[in-house]
JSON list of C-alpha atoms in Angstrom, two decimals:
[
{"chain": "A", "resi": 761, "resn": "MET", "atom": "CA", "xyz": [-4.72, -90.02, -92.54]},
{"chain": "A", "resi": 762, "resn": "THR", "atom": "CA", "xyz": [-6.00, -91.74, -89.33]},
{"chain": "A", "resi": 763, "resn": "GLY", "atom": "CA", "xyz": [-9.67, -92.51, -88.63]},
{"chain": "A", "resi": 764, "resn": "THR", "atom": "CA", "xyz": [-11.51, -91.17, -85.69]},
{"chain": "A", "resi": 765, "resn": "THR", "atom": "CA", "xyz": [-13.23, -93.55, -83.33]},
{"chain": "A", "resi": 766, "resn": "PRO", "atom": "CA", "xyz": [-17.07, -93.24, -83.30]},
{"chain": "A", "resi": 767, "resn": "GLU", "atom": "CA", "xyz": [-16.79, -92.15, -79.61]},
{"chain": "A", "resi": 768, "resn": "LEU", "atom": "CA", "xyz": [-14.50, -89.24, -80.50]},
{"chain": "A", "resi": 769, "resn": "ALA", "atom": "CA", "xyz": [-16.62, -88.24, -83.56]},
{"chain": "A", "resi": 770, "resn": "CYS", "atom": "CA", "xyz": [-19.75, -88.26, -81.48]},
{"chain": "A", "resi": 771, "resn": "PRO", "atom": "CA", "xyz": [-19.36, -88.75, -77.68]},
{"chain": "A", "resi": 772, "resn": "ILE", "atom": "CA", "xyz": [-23.00, -89.84, -77.13]},
{"chain": "A", "resi": 773, "resn": "THR", "atom": "CA", "xyz": [-22.67, -92.84, -79.52]},
{"chain": "A", "resi": 774, "resn": "PRO", "atom": "CA", "xyz": [-21.95, -95.37, -76.68]},
{"chain": "A", "resi": 775, "resn": "VAL", "atom": "CA", "xyz": [-24.93, -93.91, -74.77]},
{"chain": "A", "resi": 776, "resn": "VAL", "atom": "CA", "xyz": [-27.20, -94.41, -77.76]},
{"chain": "A", "resi": 777, "resn": "ASP", "atom": "CA", "xyz": [-25.94, -97.91, -78.17]},
{"chain": "A", "resi": 778, "resn": "ILE", "atom": "CA", "xyz": [-26.84, -98.80, -74.67]},
{"chain": "A", "resi": 779, "resn": "VAL", "atom": "CA", "xyz": [-30.08, -96.87, -74.05]},
{"chain": "A", "resi": 780, "resn": "PHE", "atom": "CA", "xyz": [-31.68, -97.02, -77.49]},
{"chain": "A", "resi": 781, "resn": "SER", "atom": "CA", "xyz": [-30.98, -100.54, -78.49]},
{"chain": "A", "resi": 782, "resn": "ARG", "atom": "CA", "xyz": [-34.23, -102.44, -79.48]},
{"chain": "A", "resi": 783, "resn": "TRP", "atom": "CA", "xyz": [-36.61, -102.90, -76.51]},
{"chain": "A", "resi": 784, "resn": "THR", "atom": "CA", "xyz": [-34.35, -101.20, -73.97]},
{"chain": "A", "resi": 785, "resn": "THR", "atom": "CA", "xyz": [-36.21, -97.83, -73.98]},
{"chain": "A", "resi": 786, "resn": "PRO", "atom": "CA", "xyz": [-39.70, -99.40, -73.40]},
{"chain": "A", "resi": 787, "resn": "ILE", "atom": "CA", "xyz": [-38.22, -101.60, -70.57]},
{"chain": "A", "resi": 788, "resn": "LEU", "atom": "CA", "xyz": [-36.57, -98.73, -68.85]},
{"chain": "A", "resi": 789, "resn": "TRP", "atom": "CA", "xyz": [-39.58, -96.48, -69.31]},
{"chain": "A", "resi": 790, "resn": "SER", "atom": "CA", "xyz": [-41.90, -99.03, -67.89]},
{"chain": "A", "resi": 791, "resn": "LEU", "atom": "CA", "xyz": [-39.68, -99.65, -64.86]},
{"chain": "A", "resi": 792, "resn": "LYS", "atom": "CA", "xyz": [-39.19, -95.87, -64.33]},
{"chain": "A", "resi": 793, "resn": "GLU", "atom": "CA", "xyz": [-43.06, -95.11, -64.60]},
{"chain": "A", "resi": 794, "resn": "TYR", "atom": "CA", "xyz": [-44.44, -98.15, -62.82]},
{"chain": "A", "resi": 795, "resn": "GLY", "atom": "CA", "xyz": [-41.74, -99.20, -60.43]},
{"chain": "A", "resi": 796, "resn": "ARG", "atom": "CA", "xyz": [-40.64, -102.69, -59.47]},
{"chain": "A", "resi": 797, "resn": "GLN", "atom": "CA", "xyz": [-42.33, -105.34, -61.60]},
{"chain": "A", "resi": 798, "resn": "ARG", "atom": "CA", "xyz": [-42.31, -109.08, -62.17]},
{"chain": "A", "resi": 799, "resn": "PHE", "atom": "CA", "xyz": [-41.33, -110.49, -65.56]},
{"chain": "A", "resi": 800, "resn": "VAL", "atom": "CA", "xyz": [-44.95, -111.14, -66.67]},
{"chain": "A", "resi": 801, "resn": "GLU", "atom": "CA", "xyz": [-46.08, -107.61, -65.69]},
{"chain": "A", "resi": 802, "resn": "LEU", "atom": "CA", "xyz": [-43.22, -106.13, -67.68]},
{"chain": "A", "resi": 803, "resn": "GLU", "atom": "CA", "xyz": [-44.05, -108.40, -70.65]},
{"chain": "A", "resi": 804, "resn": "ARG", "atom": "CA", "xyz": [-47.81, -107.27, -70.49]},
{"chain": "A", "resi": 805, "resn": "ARG", "atom": "CA", "xyz": [-46.94, -103.60, -70.34]},
{"chain": "A", "resi": 806, "resn": "ILE", "atom": "CA", "xyz": [-44.66, -103.75, -73.27]},
{"chain": "A", "resi": 807, "resn": "GLY", "atom": "CA", "xyz": [-46.94, -105.92, -75.25]},
{"chain": "A", "resi": 808, "resn": "THR", "atom": "CA", "xyz": [-45.25, -107.15, -78.39]},
{"chain": "A", "resi": 809, "resn": "ILE", "atom": "CA", "xyz": [-41.86, -108.37, -76.95]},
{"chain": "A", "resi": 810, "resn": "THR", "atom": "CA", "xyz": [-41.31, -112.12, -76.82]},
{"chain": "A", "resi": 811, "resn": "PRO", "atom": "CA", "xyz": [-40.25, -113.78, -73.53]},
{"chain": "A", "resi": 812, "resn": "LYS", "atom": "CA", "xyz": [-36.82, -114.69, -74.96]},
{"chain": "A", "resi": 813, "resn": "VAL", "atom": "CA", "xyz": [-36.07, -111.16, -76.10]},
{"chain": "A", "resi": 814, "resn": "LEU", "atom": "CA", "xyz": [-37.30, -109.65, -72.77]},
{"chain": "A", "resi": 815, "resn": "THR", "atom": "CA", "xyz": [-34.96, -112.08, -70.90]},
{"chain": "A", "resi": 816, "resn": "GLN", "atom": "CA", "xyz": [-32.03, -111.10, -73.10]},
{"chain": "A", "resi": 817, "resn": "ARG", "atom": "CA", "xyz": [-32.67, -107.44, -72.64]},
{"chain": "A", "resi": 818, "resn": "LEU", "atom": "CA", "xyz": [-33.22, -107.57, -68.94]},
{"chain": "A", "resi": 819, "resn": "ARG", "atom": "CA", "xyz": [-29.96, -109.50, -68.55]},
{"chain": "A", "resi": 820, "resn": "GLN", "atom": "CA", "xyz": [-28.09, -106.91, -70.65]},
{"chain": "A", "resi": 821, "resn": "LEU", "atom": "CA", "xyz": [-29.63, -104.02, -68.57]},
{"chain": "A", "resi": 822, "resn": "GLU", "atom": "CA", "xyz": [-28.71, -105.79, -65.40]},
{"chain": "A", "resi": 823, "resn": "ARG", "atom": "CA", "xyz": [-25.13, -106.16, -66.66]},
{"chain": "A", "resi": 824, "resn": "ASP", "atom": "CA", "xyz": [-24.97, -102.53, -67.67]},
{"chain": "A", "resi": 825, "resn": "GLY", "atom": "CA", "xyz": [-26.22, -101.59, -64.20]},
{"chain": "A", "resi": 826, "resn": "LEU", "atom": "CA", "xyz": [-29.39, -99.96, -65.41]},
{"chain": "A", "resi": 827, "resn": "VAL", "atom": "CA", "xyz": [-31.75, -102.62, -63.86]},
{"chain": "A", "resi": 828, "resn": "VAL", "atom": "CA", "xyz": [-31.68, -104.49, -60.47]},
{"chain": "A", "resi": 829, "resn": "ARG", "atom": "CA", "xyz": [-32.94, -108.05, -60.44]},
{"chain": "A", "resi": 830, "resn": "THR", "atom": "CA", "xyz": [-34.20, -109.36, -57.05]},
{"chain": "A", "resi": 831, "resn": "TYR", "atom": "CA", "xyz": [-34.74, -113.00, -56.39]},
{"chain": "A", "resi": 832, "resn": "HIS", "atom": "CA", "xyz": [-37.13, -113.92, -53.62]},
{"chain": "A", "resi": 833, "resn": "ALA", "atom": "CA", "xyz": [-36.60, -117.53, -52.34]},
{"chain": "A", "resi": 834, "resn": "GLU", "atom": "CA", "xyz": [-40.19, -118.43, -51.65]},
{"chain": "A", "resi": 835, "resn": "VAL", "atom": "CA", "xyz": [-42.62, -120.97, -52.95]},
{"chain": "A", "resi": 836, "resn": "PRO", "atom": "CA", "xyz": [-43.11, -120.42, -55.84]},
{"chain": "A", "resi": 837, "resn": "PRO", "atom": "CA", "xyz": [-39.95, -118.37, -56.30]},
{"chain": "A", "resi": 838, "resn": "ARG", "atom": "CA", "xyz": [-40.48, -114.72, -57.27]},
{"chain": "A", "resi": 839, "resn": "VAL", "atom": "CA", "xyz": [-38.26, -112.51, -59.34]},
{"chain": "A", "resi": 840, "resn": "GLU", "atom": "CA", "xyz": [-38.68, -108.74, -59.64]},
{"chain": "A", "resi": 841, "resn": "TYR", "atom": "CA", "xyz": [-36.92, -106.03, -61.65]},
{"chain": "A", "resi": 842, "resn": "GLU", "atom": "CA", "xyz": [-36.54, -102.42, -60.93]},
{"chain": "A", "resi": 843, "resn": "ILE", "atom": "CA", "xyz": [-34.62, -99.55, -62.31]},
{"chain": "A", "resi": 844, "resn": "SER", "atom": "CA", "xyz": [-31.32, -98.76, -60.66]},
{"chain": "A", "resi": 845, "resn": "GLU", "atom": "CA", "xyz": [-30.12, -95.40, -59.45]},
{"chain": "A", "resi": 846, "resn": "LEU", "atom": "CA", "xyz": [-28.03, -95.26, -62.61]},
{"chain": "A", "resi": 847, "resn": "GLY", "atom": "CA", "xyz": [-31.11, -96.11, -64.72]},
{"chain": "A", "resi": 848, "resn": "ARG", "atom": "CA", "xyz": [-33.00, -93.35, -62.87]},
{"chain": "A", "resi": 849, "resn": "SER", "atom": "CA", "xyz": [-30.33, -90.86, -63.94]},
{"chain": "A", "resi": 850, "resn": "LEU", "atom": "CA", "xyz": [-31.79, -91.32, -67.47]},
{"chain": "A", "resi": 851, "resn": "GLY", "atom": "CA", "xyz": [-35.02, -89.58, -66.30]},
{"chain": "A", "resi": 852, "resn": "PRO", "atom": "CA", "xyz": [-34.21, -86.11, -67.62]},
{"chain": "A", "resi": 853, "resn": "LEU", "atom": "CA", "xyz": [-33.32, -87.61, -70.94]},
{"chain": "A", "resi": 854, "resn": "PHE", "atom": "CA", "xyz": [-36.57, -89.49, -71.13]},
{"chain": "A", "resi": 855, "resn": "ALA", "atom": "CA", "xyz": [-38.44, -86.35, -70.02]},
{"chain": "A", "resi": 856, "resn": "SER", "atom": "CA", "xyz": [-36.74, -84.27, -72.93]},
{"chain": "A", "resi": 857, "resn": "LEU", "atom": "CA", "xyz": [-37.59, -87.09, -75.44]},
{"chain": "A", "resi": 858, "resn": "SER", "atom": "CA", "xyz": [-41.12, -87.23, -74.21]},
{"chain": "A", "resi": 859, "resn": "GLU", "atom": "CA", "xyz": [-41.47, -83.50, -74.73]},
{"chain": "A", "resi": 860, "resn": "TRP", "atom": "CA", "xyz": [-39.87, -83.65, -78.02]},
{"chain": "A", "resi": 861, "resn": "SER", "atom": "CA", "xyz": [-42.42, -86.31, -79.13]},
{"chain": "A", "resi": 862, "resn": "GLY", "atom": "CA", "xyz": [-44.72, -83.32, -79.57]},
{"chain": "A", "resi": 863, "resn": "ASN", "atom": "CA", "xyz": [-42.93, -82.79, -82.81]},
{"chain": "A", "resi": 864, "resn": "LEU", "atom": "CA", "xyz": [-43.86, -86.06, -84.29]},
{"chain": "A", "resi": 865, "resn": "GLY", "atom": "CA", "xyz": [-46.69, -84.38, -86.25]},
{"chain": "A", "resi": 866, "resn": "LYS", "atom": "CA", "xyz": [-44.17, -82.10, -87.93]},
{"chain": "A", "resi": 867, "resn": "VAL", "atom": "CA", "xyz": [-41.99, -85.06, -88.82]},
{"chain": "A", "resi": 868, "resn": "GLU", "atom": "CA", "xyz": [-44.82, -86.73, -90.48]},
{"chain": "A", "resi": 869, "resn": "GLU", "atom": "CA", "xyz": [-45.67, -83.58, -92.38]},
{"chain": "A", "resi": 870, "resn": "ALA", "atom": "CA", "xyz": [-42.07, -83.23, -93.46]},
{"chain": "A", "resi": 871, "resn": "ARG", "atom": "CA", "xyz": [-42.13, -86.93, -94.68]},
{"chain": "A", "resi": 872, "resn": "GLU", "atom": "CA", "xyz": [-45.30, -86.38, -96.64]},
{"chain": "A", "resi": 873, "resn": "ALA", "atom": "CA", "xyz": [-43.88, -83.24, -98.32]},
{"chain": "A", "resi": 874, "resn": "TYR", "atom": "CA", "xyz": [-40.63, -85.02, -99.12]},
{"chain": "A", "resi": 875, "resn": "ASP", "atom": "CA", "xyz": [-42.48, -88.04, -100.54]},
{"chain": "A", "resi": 876, "resn": "SER", "atom": "CA", "xyz": [-44.82, -85.80, -102.64]},
{"chain": "A", "resi": 877, "resn": "ARG", "atom": "CA", "xyz": [-41.78, -83.90, -104.14]},
{"chain": "A", "resi": 878, "resn": "SER", "atom": "CA", "xyz": [-40.01, -87.24, -104.81]},
{"chain": "A", "resi": 879, "resn": "ARG", "atom": "CA", "xyz": [-42.99, -88.56, -106.67]},
{"chain": "A", "resi": 880, "resn": "SER", "atom": "CA", "xyz": [-43.25, -85.31, -108.64]},
{"chain": "A", "resi": 881, "resn": "SER", "atom": "CA", "xyz": [-39.62, -85.26, -109.68]},
{"chain": "A", "resi": 882, "resn": "SER", "atom": "CA", "xyz": [-39.55, -88.96, -110.71]},
{"chain": "A", "resi": 883, "resn": "ARG", "atom": "CA", "xyz": [-42.10, -88.36, -113.38]}
]
């Protein structure tokens, strides 16, 4: 019996790997919502990300074609990041996920019910 590749088993797996890796979604969301930003602006908007990780994620997003980095040769030098056309194409996905976030209360209720049942059955 031969195995199926993850991409064939679930064709969105590669998309999830790219778009939903740690910190990618908040970076793309911020660039989509607020437009072109400098590194420090992005860092402040996201909040808890370290400069090292933000640099790594921005490089990967640039490599994936989702973010455009623009270097301005002035004194002092200025670098700005913006979401690319390819990155903007994720807009409907983000809108759907934002709408679905209205279900988070139901998720919490389901967790509480599950945890309550688990505690009762383990006695």
